[in-house]
Coordinates of N, CA, C and O in Angstrom, one line a residue:
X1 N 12.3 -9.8 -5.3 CA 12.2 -10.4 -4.0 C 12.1 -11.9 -4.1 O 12.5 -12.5 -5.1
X2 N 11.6 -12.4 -3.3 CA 11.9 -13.8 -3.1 C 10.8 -14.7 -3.5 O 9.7 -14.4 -3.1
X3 N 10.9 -15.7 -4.3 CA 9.3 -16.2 -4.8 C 8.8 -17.5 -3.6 O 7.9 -18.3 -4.1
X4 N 9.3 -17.7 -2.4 CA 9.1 -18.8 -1.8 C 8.3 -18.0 -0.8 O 8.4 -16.7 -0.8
X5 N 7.3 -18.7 0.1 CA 6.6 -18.0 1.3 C 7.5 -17.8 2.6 O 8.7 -18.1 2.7
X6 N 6.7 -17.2 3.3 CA 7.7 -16.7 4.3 C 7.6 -18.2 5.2 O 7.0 -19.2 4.8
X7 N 8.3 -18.2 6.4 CA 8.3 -19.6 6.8 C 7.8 -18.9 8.3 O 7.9 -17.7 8.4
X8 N 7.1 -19.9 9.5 CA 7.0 -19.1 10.4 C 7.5 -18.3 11.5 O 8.7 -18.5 11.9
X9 N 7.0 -17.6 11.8 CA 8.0 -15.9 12.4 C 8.8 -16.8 13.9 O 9.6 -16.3 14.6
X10 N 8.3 -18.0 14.0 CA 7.9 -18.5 15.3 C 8.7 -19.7 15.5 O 8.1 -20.4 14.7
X11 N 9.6 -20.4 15.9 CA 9.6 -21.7 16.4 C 7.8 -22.3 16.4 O 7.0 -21.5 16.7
X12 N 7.5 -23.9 16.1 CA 6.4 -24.1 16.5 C 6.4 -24.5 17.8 O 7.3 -24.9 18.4
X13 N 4.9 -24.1 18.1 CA 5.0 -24.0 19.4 C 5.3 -23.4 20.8 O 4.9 -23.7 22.0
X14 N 6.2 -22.4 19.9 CA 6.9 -21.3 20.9 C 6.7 -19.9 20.6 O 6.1 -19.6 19.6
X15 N 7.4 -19.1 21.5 CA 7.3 -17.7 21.0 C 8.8 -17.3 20.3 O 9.2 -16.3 19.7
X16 N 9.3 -18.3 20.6 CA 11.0 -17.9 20.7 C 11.1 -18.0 18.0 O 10.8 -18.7 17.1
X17 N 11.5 -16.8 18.1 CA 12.2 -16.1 16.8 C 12.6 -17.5 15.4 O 13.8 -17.9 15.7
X18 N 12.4 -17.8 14.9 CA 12.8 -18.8 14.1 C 13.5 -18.0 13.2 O 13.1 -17.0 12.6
X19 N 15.0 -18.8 13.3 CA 16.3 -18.9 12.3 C 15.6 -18.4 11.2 O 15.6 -17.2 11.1
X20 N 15.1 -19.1 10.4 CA 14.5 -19.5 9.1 C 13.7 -18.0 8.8 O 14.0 -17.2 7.9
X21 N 12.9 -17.8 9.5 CA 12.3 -16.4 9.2 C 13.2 -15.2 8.9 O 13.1 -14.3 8.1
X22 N 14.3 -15.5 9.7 CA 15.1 -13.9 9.8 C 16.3 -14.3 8.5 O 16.9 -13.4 7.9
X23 N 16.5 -15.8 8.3 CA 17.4 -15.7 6.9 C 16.3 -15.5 5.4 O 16.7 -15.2 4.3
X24 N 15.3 -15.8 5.7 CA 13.8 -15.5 4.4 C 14.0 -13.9 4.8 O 14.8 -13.3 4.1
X25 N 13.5 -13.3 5.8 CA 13.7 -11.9 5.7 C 15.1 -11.2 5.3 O 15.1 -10.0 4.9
X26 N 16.0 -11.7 5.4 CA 17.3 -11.1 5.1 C 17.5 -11.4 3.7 O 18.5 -10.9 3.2
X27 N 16.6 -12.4 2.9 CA 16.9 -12.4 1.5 C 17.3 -13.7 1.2 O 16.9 -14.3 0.2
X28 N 18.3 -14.6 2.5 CA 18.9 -15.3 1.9 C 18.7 -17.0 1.3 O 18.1 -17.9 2.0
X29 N 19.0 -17.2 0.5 CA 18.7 -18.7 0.5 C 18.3 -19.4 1.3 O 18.7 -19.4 2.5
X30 N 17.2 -20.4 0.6 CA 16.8 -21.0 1.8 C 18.3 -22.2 2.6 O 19.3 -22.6 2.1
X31 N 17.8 -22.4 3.7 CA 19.3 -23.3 4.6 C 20.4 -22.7 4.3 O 21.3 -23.5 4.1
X32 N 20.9 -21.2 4.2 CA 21.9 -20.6 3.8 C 22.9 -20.4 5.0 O 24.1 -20.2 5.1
X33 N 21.8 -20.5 5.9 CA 22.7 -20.6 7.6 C 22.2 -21.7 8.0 O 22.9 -22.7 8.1
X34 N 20.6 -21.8 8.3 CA 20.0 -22.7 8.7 C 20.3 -24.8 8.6 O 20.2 -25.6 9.5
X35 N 20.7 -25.0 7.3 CA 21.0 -25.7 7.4 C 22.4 -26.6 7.5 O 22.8 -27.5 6.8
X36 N 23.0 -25.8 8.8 CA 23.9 -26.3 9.0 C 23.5 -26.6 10.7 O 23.2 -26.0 11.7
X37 N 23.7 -28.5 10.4 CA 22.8 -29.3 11.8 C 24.1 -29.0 12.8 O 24.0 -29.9 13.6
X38 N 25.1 -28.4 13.1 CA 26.5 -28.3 14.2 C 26.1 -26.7 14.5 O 26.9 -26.1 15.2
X39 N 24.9 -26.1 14.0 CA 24.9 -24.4 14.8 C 23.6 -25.0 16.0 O 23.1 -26.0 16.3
X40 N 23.5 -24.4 16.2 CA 22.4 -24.0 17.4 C 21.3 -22.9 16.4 O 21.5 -22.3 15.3
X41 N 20.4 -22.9 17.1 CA 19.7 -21.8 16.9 C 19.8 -20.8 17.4 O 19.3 -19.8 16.8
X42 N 20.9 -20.6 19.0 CA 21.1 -19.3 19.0 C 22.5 -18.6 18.3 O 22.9 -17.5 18.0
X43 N 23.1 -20.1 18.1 CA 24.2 -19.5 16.9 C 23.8 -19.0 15.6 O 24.2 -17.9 15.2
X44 N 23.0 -19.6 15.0 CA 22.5 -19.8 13.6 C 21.7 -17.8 13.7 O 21.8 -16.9 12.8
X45 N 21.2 -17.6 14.9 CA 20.5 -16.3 14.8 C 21.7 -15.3 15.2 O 21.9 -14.2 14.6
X46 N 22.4 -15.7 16.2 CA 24.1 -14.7 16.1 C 24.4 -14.6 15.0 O 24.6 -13.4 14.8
X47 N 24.8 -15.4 13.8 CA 25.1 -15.5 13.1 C 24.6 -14.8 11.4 O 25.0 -14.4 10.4
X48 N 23.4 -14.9 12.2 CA 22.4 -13.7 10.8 C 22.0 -12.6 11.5 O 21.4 -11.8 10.8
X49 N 22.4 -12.3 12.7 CA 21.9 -10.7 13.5 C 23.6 -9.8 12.6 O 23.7 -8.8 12.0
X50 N 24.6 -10.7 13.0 CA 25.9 -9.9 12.6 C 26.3 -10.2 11.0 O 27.4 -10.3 10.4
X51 N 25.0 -10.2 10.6 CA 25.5 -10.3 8.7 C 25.2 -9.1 7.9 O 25.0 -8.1 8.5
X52 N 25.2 -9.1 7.0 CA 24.9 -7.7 6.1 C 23.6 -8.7 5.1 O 23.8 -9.9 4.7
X53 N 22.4 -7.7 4.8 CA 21.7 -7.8 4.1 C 22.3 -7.5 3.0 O 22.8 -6.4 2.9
X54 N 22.2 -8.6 1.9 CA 23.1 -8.3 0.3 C 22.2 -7.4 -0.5 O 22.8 -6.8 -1.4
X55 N 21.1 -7.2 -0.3 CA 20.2 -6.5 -1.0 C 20.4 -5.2 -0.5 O 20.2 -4.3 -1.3
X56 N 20.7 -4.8 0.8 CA 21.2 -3.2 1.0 C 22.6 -2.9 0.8 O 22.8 -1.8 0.3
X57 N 23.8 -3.9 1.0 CA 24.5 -3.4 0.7 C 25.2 -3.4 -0.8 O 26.2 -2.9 -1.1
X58 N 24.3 -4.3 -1.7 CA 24.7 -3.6 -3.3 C 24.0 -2.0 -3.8 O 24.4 -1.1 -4.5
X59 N 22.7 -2.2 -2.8 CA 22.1 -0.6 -3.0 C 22.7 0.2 -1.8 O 21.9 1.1 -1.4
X60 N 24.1 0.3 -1.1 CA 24.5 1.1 -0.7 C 26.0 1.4 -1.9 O 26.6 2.5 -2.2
X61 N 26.3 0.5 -2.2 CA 27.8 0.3 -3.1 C 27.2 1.0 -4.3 O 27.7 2.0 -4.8
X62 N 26.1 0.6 -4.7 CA 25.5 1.4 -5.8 C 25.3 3.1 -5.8 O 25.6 3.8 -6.7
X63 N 25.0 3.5 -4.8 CA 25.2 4.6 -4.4 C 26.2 5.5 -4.0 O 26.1 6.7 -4.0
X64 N 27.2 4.8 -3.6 CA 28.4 5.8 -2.6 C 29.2 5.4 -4.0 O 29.6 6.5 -4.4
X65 N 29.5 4.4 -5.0 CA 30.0 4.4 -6.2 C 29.4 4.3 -7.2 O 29.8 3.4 -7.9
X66 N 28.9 4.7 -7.5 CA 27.8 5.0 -8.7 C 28.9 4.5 -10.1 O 28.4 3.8 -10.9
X67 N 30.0 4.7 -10.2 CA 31.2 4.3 -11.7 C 31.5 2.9 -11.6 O 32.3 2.3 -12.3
X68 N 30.5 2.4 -10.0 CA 31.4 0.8 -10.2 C 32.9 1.0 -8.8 O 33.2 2.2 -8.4
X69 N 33.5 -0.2 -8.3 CA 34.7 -0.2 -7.6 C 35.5 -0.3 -8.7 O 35.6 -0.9 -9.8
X70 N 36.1 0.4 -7.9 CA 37.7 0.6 -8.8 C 38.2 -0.5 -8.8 O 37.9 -1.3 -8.0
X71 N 39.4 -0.8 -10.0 CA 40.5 -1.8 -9.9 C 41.1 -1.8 -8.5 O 41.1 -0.9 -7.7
X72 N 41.7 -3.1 -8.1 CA 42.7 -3.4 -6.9 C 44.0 -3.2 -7.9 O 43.8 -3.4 -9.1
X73 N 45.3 -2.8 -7.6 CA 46.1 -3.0 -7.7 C 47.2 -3.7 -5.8 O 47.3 -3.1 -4.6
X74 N 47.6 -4.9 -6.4 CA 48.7 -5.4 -5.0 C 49.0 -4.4 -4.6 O 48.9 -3.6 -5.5
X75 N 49.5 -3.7 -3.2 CA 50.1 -3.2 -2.8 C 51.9 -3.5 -3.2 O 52.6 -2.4 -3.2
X76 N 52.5 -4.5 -3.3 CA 53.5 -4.5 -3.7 C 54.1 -4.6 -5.2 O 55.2 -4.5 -5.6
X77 N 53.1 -4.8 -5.9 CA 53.0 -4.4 -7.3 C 53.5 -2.7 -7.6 O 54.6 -2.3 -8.0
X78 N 52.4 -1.8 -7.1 CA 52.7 -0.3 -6.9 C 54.3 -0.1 -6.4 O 55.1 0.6 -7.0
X79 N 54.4 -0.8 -5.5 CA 55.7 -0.1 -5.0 C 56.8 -0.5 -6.4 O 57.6 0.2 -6.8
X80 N 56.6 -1.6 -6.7 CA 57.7 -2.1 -7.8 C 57.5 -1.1 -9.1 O 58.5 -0.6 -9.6
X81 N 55.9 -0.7 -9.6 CA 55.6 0.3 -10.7 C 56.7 1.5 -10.2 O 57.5 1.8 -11.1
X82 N 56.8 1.9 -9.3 CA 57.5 3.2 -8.8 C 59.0 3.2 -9.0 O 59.8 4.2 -9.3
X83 N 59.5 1.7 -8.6 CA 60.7 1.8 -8.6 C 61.7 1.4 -10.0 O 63.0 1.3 -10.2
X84 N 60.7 1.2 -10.9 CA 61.0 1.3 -12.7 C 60.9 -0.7 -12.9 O 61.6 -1.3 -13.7
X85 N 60.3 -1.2 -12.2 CA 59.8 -2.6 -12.5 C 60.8 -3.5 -12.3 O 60.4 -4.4 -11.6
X86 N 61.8 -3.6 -12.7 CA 62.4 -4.7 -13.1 C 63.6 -5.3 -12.3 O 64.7 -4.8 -12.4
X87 N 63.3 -6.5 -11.7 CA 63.8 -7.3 -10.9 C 63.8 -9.2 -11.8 O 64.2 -10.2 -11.2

């Protein structure tokens, strides 16, 4: 987990949700959304409500693939393997 403290749950002075808390609770770097001064705060919090926590979803990838992801192969690669390669 994360070795920095948590930052306050709170805007000061207000009740209203602070950015900063919910990117510390989501794991992420500190100013990983936060410090970008062109979001808002209700962008900056849109913007970490619709993200994926990295710490669940390597422990979900970990689980549904336990061997690891497979290779990618191009999709148009394949089709040329089939058709005996050589162009």
């Amino acid at each position: 987990m994360s070795q920095r403290a948590a930052p306050s749950p709170t805007q000061p002075g207000t009740r209203r949700l602070s950015a900063e808390f919910v990117e510390w609770m989501m794991g992420l770097p500190a100013g990983w959304v936060t410090s970008t001064e062109t979001l808002s705060r209700a962008a900056q919090l849109h913007l970490l409500g619709n993200s994926v926590v990295p710490r669940q979803a390597a422990h979900a990838i970990n689980l549904l693939l336990p061997d690891g992801i497979p290779p990618h192969t191009p999709t148009g690669q394949r089709h040329a393997d089939r058709s005996g390669g050589g162009r």
